[in-house]
Coordinates of C-alpha atoms and ligand atoms in Angstrom, one line a residue:
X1323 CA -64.1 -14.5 5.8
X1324 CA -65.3 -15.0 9.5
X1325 CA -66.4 -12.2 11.6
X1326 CA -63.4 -10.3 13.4
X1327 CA -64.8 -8.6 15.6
X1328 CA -64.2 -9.7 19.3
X1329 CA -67.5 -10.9 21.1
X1330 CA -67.5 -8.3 23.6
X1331 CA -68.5 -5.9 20.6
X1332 CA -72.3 -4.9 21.0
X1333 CA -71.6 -6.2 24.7
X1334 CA -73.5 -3.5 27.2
X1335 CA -71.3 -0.7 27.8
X1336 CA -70.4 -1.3 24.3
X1337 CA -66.2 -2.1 22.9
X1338 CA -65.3 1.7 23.0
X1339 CA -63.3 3.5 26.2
X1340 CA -64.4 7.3 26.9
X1341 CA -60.9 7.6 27.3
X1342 CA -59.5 9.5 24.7
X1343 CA -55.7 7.8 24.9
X1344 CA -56.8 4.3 24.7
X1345 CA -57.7 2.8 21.7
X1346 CA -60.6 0.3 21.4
X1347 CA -59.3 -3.2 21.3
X1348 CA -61.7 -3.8 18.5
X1349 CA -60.3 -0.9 16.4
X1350 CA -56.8 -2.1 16.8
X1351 CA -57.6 -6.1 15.8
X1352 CA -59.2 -4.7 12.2
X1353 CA -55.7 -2.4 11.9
X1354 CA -53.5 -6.0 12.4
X1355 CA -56.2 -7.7 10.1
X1356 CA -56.2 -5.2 7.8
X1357 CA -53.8 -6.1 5.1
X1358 CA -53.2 -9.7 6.1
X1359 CA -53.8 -12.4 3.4
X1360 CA -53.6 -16.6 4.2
X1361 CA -50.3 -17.9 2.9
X1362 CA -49.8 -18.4 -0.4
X1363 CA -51.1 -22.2 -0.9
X1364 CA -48.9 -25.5 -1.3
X1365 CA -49.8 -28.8 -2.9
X1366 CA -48.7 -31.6 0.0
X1367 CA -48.9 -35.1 0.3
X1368 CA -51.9 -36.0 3.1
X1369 CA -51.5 -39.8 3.0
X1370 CA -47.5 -39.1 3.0
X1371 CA -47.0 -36.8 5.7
X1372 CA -50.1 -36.6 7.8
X1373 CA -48.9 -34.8 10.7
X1374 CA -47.3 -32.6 8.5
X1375 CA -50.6 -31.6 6.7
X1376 CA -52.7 -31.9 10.1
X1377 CA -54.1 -28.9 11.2
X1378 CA -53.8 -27.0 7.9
X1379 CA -56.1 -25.1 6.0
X1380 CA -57.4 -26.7 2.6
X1381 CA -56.8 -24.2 -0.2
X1382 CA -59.1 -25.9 -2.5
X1383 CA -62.6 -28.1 -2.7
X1384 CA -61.6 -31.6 -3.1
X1385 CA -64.0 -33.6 -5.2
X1386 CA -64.3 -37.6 -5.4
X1387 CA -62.7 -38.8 -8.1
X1388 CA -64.0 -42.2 -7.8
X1389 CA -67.1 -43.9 -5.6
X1390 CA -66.5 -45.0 -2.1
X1391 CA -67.5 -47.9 -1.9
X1392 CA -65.7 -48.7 -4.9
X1393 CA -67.7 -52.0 -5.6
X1394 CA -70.5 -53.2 -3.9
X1395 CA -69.6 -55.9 -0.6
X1396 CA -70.3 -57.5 2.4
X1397 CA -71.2 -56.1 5.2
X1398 CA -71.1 -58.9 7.8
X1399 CA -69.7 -62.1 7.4
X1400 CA -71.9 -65.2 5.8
X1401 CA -73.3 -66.5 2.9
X1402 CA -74.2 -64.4 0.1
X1403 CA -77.2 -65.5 -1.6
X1404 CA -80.3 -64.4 -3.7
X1405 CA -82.4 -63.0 -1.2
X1406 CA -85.5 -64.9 -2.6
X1407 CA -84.5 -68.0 -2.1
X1408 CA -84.5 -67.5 1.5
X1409 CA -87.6 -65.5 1.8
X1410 CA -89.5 -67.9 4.0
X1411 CA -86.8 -69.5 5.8
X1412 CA -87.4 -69.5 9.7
X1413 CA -85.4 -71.8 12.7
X1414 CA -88.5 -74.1 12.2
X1415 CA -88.4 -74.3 8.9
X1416 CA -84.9 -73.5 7.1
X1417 CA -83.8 -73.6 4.2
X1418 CA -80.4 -75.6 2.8
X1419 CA -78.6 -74.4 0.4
X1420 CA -75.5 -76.2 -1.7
X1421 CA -72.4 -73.7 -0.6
X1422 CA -70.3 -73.4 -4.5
X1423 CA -67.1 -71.4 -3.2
X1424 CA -65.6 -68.9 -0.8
X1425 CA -64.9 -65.2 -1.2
X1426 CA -62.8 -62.7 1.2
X1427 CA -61.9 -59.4 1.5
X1428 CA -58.9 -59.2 -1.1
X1429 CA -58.9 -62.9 -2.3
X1430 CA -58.2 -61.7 -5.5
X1431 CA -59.9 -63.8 -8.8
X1432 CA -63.7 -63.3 -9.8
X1433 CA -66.4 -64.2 -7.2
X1434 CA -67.7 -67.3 -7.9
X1435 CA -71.4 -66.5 -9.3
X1436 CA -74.4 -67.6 -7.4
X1437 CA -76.9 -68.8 -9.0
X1438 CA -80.7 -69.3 -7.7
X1439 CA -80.2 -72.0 -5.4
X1440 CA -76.9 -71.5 -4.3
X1441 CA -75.0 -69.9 -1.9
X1442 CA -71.1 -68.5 -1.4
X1443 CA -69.5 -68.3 2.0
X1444 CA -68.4 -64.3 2.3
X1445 CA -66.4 -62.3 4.6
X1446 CA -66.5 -59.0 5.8
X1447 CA -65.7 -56.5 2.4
X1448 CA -65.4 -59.2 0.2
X1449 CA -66.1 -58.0 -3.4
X1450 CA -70.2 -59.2 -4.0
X1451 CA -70.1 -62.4 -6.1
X1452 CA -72.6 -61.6 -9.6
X1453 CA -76.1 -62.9 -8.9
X1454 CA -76.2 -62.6 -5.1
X1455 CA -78.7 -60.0 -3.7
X1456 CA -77.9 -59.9 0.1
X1457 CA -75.7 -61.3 2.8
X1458 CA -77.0 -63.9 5.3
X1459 CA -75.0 -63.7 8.6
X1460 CA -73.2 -66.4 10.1
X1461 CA -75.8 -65.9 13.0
X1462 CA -78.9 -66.9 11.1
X1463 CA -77.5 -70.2 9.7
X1464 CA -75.7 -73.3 10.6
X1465 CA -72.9 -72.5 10.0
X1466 CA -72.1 -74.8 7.6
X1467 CA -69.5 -75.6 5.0
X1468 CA -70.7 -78.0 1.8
X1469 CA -74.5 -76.9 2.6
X1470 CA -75.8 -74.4 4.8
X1471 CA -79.0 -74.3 6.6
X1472 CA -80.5 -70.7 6.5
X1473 CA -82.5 -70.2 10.1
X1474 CA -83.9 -66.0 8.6
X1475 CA -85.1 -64.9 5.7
X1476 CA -83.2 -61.7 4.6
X1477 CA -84.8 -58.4 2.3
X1478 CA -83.2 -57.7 -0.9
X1479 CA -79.8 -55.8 -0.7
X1480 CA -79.3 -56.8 3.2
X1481 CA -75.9 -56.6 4.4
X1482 CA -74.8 -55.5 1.0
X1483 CA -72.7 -51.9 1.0
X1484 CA -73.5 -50.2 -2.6
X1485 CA -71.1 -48.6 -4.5
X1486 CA -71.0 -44.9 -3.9
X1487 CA -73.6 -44.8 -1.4
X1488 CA -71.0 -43.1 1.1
X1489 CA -69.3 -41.2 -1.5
X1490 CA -70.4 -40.8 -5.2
X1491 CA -68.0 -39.8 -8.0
X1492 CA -68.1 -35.8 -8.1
X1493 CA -68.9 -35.2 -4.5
X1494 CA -67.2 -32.6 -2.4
X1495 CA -65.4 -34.8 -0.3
X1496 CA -63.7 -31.6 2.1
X1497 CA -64.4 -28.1 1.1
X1498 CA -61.9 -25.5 0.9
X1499 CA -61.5 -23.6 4.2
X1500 CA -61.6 -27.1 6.2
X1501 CA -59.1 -27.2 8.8
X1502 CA -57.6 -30.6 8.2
X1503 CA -58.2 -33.2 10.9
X1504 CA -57.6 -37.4 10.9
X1505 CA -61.2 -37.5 9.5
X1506 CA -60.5 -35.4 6.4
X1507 CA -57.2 -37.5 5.8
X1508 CA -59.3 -40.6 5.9
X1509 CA -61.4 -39.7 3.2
X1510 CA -58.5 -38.7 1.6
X1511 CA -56.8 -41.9 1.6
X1512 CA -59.6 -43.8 0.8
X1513 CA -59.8 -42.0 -2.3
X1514 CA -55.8 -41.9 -3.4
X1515 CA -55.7 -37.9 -3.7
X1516 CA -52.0 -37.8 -3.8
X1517 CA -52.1 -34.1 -3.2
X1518 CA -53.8 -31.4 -1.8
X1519 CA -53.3 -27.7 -1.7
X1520 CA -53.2 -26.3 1.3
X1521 CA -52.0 -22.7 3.5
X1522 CA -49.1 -23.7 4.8
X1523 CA -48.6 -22.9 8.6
X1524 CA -47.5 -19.4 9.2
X1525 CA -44.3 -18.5 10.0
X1526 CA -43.2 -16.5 13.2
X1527 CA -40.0 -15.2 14.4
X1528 CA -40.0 -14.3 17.9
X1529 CA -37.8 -11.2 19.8
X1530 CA -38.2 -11.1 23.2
X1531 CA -36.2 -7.7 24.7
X1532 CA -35.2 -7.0 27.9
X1533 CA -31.8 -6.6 29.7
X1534 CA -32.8 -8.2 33.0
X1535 CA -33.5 -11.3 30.4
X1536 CA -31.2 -14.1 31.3
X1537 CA -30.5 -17.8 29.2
X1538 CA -31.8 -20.8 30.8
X1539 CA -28.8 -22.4 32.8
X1540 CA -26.9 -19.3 33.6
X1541 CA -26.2 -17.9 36.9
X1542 CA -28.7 -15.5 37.7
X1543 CA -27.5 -12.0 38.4
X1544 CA -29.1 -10.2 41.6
X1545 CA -31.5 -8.3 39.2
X1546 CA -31.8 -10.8 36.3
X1547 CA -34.7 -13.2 35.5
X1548 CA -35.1 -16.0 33.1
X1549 CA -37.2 -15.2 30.0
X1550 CA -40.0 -16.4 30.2
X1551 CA -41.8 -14.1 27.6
X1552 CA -40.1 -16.1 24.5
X1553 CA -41.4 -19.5 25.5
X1554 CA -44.9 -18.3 26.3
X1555 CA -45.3 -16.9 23.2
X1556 CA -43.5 -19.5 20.7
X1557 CA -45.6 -22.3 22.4
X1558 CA -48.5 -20.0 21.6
X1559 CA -47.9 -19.5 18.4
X1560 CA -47.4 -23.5 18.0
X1561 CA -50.4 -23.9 19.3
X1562 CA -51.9 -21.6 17.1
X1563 CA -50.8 -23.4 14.3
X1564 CA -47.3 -21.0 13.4
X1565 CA -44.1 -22.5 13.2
X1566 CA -41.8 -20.6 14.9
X1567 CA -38.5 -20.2 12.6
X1568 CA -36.3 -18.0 14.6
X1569 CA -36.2 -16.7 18.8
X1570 CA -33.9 -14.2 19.8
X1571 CA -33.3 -12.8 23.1
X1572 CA -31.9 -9.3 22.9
X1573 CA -31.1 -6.5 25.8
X1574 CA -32.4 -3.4 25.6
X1575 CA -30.3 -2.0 23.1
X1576 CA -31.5 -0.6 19.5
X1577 CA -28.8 -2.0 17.7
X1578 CA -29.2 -5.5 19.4
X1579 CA -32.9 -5.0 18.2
X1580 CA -31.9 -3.9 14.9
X1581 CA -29.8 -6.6 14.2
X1582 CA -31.7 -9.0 15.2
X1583 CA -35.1 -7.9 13.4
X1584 CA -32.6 -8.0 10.6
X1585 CA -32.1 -11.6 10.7
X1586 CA -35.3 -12.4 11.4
X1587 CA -37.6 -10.3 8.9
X1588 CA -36.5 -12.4 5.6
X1589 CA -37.8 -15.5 7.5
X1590 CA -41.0 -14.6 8.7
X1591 CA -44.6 -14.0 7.9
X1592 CA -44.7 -12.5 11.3
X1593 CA -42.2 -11.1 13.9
X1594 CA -43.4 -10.8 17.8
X1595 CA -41.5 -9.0 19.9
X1596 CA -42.2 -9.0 23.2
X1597 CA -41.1 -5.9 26.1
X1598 CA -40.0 -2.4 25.8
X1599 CA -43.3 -1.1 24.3
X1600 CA -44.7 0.9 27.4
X1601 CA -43.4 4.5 28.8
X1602 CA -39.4 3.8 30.3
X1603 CA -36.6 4.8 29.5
X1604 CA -35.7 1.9 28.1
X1605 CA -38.6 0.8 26.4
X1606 CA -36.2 -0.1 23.2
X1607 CA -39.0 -1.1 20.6
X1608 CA -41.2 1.7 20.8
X1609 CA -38.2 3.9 20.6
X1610 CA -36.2 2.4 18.3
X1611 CA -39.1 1.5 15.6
X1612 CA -41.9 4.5 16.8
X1613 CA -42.5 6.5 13.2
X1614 CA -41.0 3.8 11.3
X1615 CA -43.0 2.4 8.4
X1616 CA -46.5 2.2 9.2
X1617 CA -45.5 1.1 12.9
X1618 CA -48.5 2.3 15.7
X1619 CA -47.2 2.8 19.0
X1620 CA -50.0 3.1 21.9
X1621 CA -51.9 2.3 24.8
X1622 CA -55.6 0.3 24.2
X1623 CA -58.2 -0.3 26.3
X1624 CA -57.7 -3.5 27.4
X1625 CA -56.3 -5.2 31.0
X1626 CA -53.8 -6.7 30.8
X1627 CA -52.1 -5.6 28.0
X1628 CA -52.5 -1.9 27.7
X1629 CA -49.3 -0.7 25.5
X1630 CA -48.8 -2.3 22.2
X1631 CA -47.6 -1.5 18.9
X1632 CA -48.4 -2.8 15.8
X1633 CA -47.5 -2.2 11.9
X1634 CA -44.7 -3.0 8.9
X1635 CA -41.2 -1.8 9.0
X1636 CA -41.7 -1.7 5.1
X1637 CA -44.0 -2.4 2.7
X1638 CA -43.9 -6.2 1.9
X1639 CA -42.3 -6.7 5.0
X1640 CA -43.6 -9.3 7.8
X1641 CA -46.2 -7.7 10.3
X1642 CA -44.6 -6.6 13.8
X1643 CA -46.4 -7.2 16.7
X1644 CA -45.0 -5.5 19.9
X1645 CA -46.7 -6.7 22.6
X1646 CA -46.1 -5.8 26.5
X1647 CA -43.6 -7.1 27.9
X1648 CA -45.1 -8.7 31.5
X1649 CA -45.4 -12.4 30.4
X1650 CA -49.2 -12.9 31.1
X1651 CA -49.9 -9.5 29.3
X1652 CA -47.9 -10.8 26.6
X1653 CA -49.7 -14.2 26.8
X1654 CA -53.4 -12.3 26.7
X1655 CA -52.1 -10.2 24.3
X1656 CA -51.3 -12.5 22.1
X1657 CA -54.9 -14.5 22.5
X1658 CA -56.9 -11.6 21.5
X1659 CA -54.5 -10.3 18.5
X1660 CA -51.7 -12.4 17.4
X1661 CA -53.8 -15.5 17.3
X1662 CA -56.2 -14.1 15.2
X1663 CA -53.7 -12.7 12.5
X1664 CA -52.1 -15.8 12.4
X1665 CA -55.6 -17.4 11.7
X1666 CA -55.7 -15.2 8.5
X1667 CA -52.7 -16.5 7.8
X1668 CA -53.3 -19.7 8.3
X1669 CA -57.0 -19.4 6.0
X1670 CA -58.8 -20.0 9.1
X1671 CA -61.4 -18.6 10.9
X1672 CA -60.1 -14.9 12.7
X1673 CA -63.3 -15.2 15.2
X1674 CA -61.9 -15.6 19.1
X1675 CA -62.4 -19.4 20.6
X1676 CA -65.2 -18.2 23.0
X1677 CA -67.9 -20.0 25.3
X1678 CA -70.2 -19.1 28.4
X1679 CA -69.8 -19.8 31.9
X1680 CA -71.2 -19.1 35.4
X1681 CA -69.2 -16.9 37.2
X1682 CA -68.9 -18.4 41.1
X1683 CA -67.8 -15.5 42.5
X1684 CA -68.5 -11.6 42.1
X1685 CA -65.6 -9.8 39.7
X1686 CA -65.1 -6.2 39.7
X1687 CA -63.6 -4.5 36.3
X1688 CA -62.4 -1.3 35.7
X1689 CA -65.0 0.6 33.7
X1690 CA -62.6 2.1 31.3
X1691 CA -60.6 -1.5 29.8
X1692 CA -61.8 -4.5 28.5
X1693 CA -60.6 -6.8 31.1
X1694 CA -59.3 -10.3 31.0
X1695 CA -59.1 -12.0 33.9
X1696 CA -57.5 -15.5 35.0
X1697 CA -59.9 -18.4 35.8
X1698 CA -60.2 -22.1 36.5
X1699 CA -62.7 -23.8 35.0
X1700 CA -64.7 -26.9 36.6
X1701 CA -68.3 -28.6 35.6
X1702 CA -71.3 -27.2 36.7
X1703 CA -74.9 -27.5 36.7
X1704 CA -75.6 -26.5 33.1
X1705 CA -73.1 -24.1 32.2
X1706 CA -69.6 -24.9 33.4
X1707 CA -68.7 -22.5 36.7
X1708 CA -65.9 -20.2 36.4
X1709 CA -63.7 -19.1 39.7
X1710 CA -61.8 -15.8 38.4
X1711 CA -58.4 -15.3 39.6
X1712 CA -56.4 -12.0 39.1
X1713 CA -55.0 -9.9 36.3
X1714 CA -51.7 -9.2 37.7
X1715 CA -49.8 -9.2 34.4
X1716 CA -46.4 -10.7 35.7
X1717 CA -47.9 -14.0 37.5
X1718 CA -46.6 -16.9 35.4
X1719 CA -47.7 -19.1 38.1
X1720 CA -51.2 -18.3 38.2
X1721 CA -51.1 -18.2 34.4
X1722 CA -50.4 -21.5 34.4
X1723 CA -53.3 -22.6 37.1
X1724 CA -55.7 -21.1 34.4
X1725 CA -57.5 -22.4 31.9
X1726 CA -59.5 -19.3 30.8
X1727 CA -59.8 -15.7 30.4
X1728 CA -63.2 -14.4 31.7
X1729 CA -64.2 -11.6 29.1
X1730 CA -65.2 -8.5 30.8
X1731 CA -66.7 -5.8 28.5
X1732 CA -65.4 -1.8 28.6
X1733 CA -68.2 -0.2 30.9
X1734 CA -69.3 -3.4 33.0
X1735 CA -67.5 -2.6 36.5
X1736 CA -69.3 -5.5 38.4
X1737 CA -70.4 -8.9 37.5
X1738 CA -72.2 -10.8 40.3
X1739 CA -71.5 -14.7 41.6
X1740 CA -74.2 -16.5 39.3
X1741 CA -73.8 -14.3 36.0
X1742 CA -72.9 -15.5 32.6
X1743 CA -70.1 -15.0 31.4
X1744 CA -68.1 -15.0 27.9
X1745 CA -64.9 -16.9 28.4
X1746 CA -61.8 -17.1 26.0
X1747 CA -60.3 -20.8 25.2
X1748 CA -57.0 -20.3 25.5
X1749 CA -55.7 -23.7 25.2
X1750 CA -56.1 -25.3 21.4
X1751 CA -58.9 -26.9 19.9
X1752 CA -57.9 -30.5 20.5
X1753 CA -56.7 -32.0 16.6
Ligands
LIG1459 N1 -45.3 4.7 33.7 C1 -45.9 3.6 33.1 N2 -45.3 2.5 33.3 C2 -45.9 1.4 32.8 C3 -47.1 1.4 32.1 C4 -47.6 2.7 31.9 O1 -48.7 2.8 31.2 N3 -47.0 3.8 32.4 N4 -47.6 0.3 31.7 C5 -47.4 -0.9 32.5 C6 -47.9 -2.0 31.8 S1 -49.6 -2.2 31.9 C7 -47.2 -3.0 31.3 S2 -47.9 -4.4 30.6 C8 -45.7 -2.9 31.2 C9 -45.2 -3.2 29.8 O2 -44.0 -2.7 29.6 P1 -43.1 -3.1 28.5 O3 -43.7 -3.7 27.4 O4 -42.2 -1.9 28.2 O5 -42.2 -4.2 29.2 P2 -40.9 -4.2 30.0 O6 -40.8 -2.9 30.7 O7 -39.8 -4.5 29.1 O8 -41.2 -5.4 31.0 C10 -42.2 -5.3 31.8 C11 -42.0 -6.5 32.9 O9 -42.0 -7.7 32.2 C12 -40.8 -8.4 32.5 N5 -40.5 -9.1 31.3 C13 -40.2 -8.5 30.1 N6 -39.9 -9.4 29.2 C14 -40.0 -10.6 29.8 C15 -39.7 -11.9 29.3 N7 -39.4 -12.2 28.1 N8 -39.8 -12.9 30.2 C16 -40.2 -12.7 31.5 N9 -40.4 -11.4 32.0 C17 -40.3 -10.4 31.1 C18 -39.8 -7.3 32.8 O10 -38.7 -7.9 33.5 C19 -40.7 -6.4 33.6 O11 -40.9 -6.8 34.9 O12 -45.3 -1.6 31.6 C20 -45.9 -1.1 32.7 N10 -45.3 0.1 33.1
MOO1460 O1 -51.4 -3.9 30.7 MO1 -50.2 -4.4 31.7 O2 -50.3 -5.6 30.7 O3 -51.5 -4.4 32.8 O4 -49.6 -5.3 32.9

């Protein structure tokens, strides 16, 4: 299994807080990963559902079955002929050859042979007639049709694709662990594997809690606000490559929570809720599921995103993962825990979607957090350049006018314009 640890760890100033009541970040992603196992796998049809199967894990090596090319052909369109009876051919002298039949891609029937002398017009990945050794191109003749005048001479084999010399019979074709993409499923098709097994995508139920939280459409009361916390984090978790199977929207009420983890828990691999989880006095997850199961309640050492709780509400049960209500917090929450459980889940790699870049103005962290900061992204010299933004936790807006998170390890407290920097991807890997 890929490395879990986050790439700050080893950083200077190290992944650990002196403060005693924050919990490293790193300490807390090896508690979600701890007990988490990929999906159990499924067999699925690649060539009969392919987005359905895109972006899933293989649970298996695939081997070839058969060779690819499954017979030898032509590569370009021409004659085929015995390559040494046009060894010496040149535009001043060519040499003619009688032209005996025709062959194209799928013409069905047996290649007509060609015998020394002879020649047979071929197309494109027509089957190879018996006793031609190479292709001549349409180019270096005359083009003709009862006899053709060859102009080049051509070696033995030109123009000819050999049975299995892009796949031979036996060969791992995609390994187990691949993340399937539109060139795995080609191969696939080529060779006719009906099925595959494969991780199927996680599946998330999402509880966002708050009773300021208001439906799209409705009126909004003096003090309400549309929830923007659920949609954030189910289009995450698409992204990620969940399926979200259930969203809820409760107010800050245990038995509204209750009921609706309740519903959800039999559906899902993985519940996220998202609010509640700090210090008020109506912080309804950490108080209604605090001591529950193995559920951890707590602050870590990371900006945003500082309360969290993690754990089962039973053994066998799906993982809970309370994260902080403020929408970006939730969002960067999300990016440097959720996403990697549901990367286990999923059989893929747990490691965070990381790359450098050149900071283009100074950035000042706290020393004691692990700080993720808001940043456009635009081309640079060598390294792309990096503009940071803020870390305000509630700024949706400047969320979306982001395309990274600049990585700021516990201890730094000042990076200078012109420094490298880790960043976080937190768009998707294009499929
Ligand atoms: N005394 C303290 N207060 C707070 C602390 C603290 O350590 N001590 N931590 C702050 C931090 S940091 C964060 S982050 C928030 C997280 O609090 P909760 O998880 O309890 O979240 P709520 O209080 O429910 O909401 C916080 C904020 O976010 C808005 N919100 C919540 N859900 C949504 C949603 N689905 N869509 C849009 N906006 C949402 C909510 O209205 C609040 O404004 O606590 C700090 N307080
Ligand atoms: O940690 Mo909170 O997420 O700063 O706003």
């Amino acid at each position: 299994m890929a490395d879990a640890r986050p790439p700050v760890a080893g950083a200077p100033g190290g992944c650990c807080t002196d403060d005693p009541t924050l919990r490293g970040v790193e300490d807390l992603l090896a508690d979600v990963l701890g007990d988490l196992a990929a999906t159990v796998p499924v067999a699925v049809a690649p060539s009969a559902d392919p987005a359905g199967v895109l972006g899933l894990v293989l649970a298996e090596d695939v081997r070839a079955t058969a060779p690819l090319p499954g017979f030898d052909n032509a590569a370009m369109d021409g004659y085929a002929v015995d390559h040494r009876d046009v060894a010496d051919a040149t535009p001043d002298a060519p040499v003619t050859l009688p032209v005996v039949g025709a062959v194209a891609a799928g013409s069905g029937g047996a290649p007509p042979r060609v015998a020394r002398g002879r020649a047979v017009r071929i197309m494109t990945g027509a089957r190879m007639p018996p006793g031609a050794t190479a292709v001549v191109p349409w180019e270096s003749t005359d083009r003709g049709s009862a006899r053709v005048e060859v102009h080049h001479g051509v070696d033995e084999g030109r123009h000819v694709r050999r049975t299995g010399e892009d796949v031979a019979c036996g060969d791992l074709v995609v390994a187990a662990g691949t993340t399937l993409r539109a060139r795995h499923l080609g191969v696939l098709a080529a060779l006719d594997v009906r099925t595959v097994r494969v991780h199927p995508a996680p599946r998330v139920a999402v509880v966002a809690t708050g009773s300021e939280l208001q439906p799209a459409g409705e009126p909004l009361r003096p003090d309400g606000i549309r929830d923007s916390g659920a949609t954030l984090v189910g289009a995450s978790v698409v992204e990620a490559g969940g399926v979200v199977v259930a969203t809820r929207t409760v107010p800050d009420d245990p038995a509204a929570l209750e009921q609706a983890l309740a519903e959800v828990a039999p559906l899902a691999d993985l519940v996220v809720t998202t609010g509640g989880v700090s210090e008020g006095d109506h912080d309804v997850v950490r108080l209604t599921l605090a001591g529950r199961g193995s559920m951890w309640f707590g602050r870590i050492a990371m900006q945003p995103g500082k309360p969290q709780g993690f754990g089962r509400l039973e053994a066998g049960g799906p993982l809970l993962c309370c994260l902080p209500g403020n929408p970006v917090a939730s969002f960067t929450s999300f990016h440097v825990l959720v996403r990697p459980a549901l990367a286990r889940l999923r059989g893929a790699s747990v490691a965070w979607p990381t790359s450098s870049a050149v900071l283009a103005t100074d950035l000042d962290s706290p020393a004691d957090r692990l700080q993720l900061v808001r940043a456009t992204l635009e081309h640079g010299d060598d390294l792309p350049r990096v503009t940071p933004g803020g870390t305000a936790s509630h700024m949706v807006g400047a969320l979306a006018r982001s395309d990274v998170l600049v990585v700021v390890p516990v201890g730094v407290t000042r990076l200078s314009a012109g420094a490298t920097v880790t960043v976080l991807r937190i768009d998707p890997e294009p499929l």
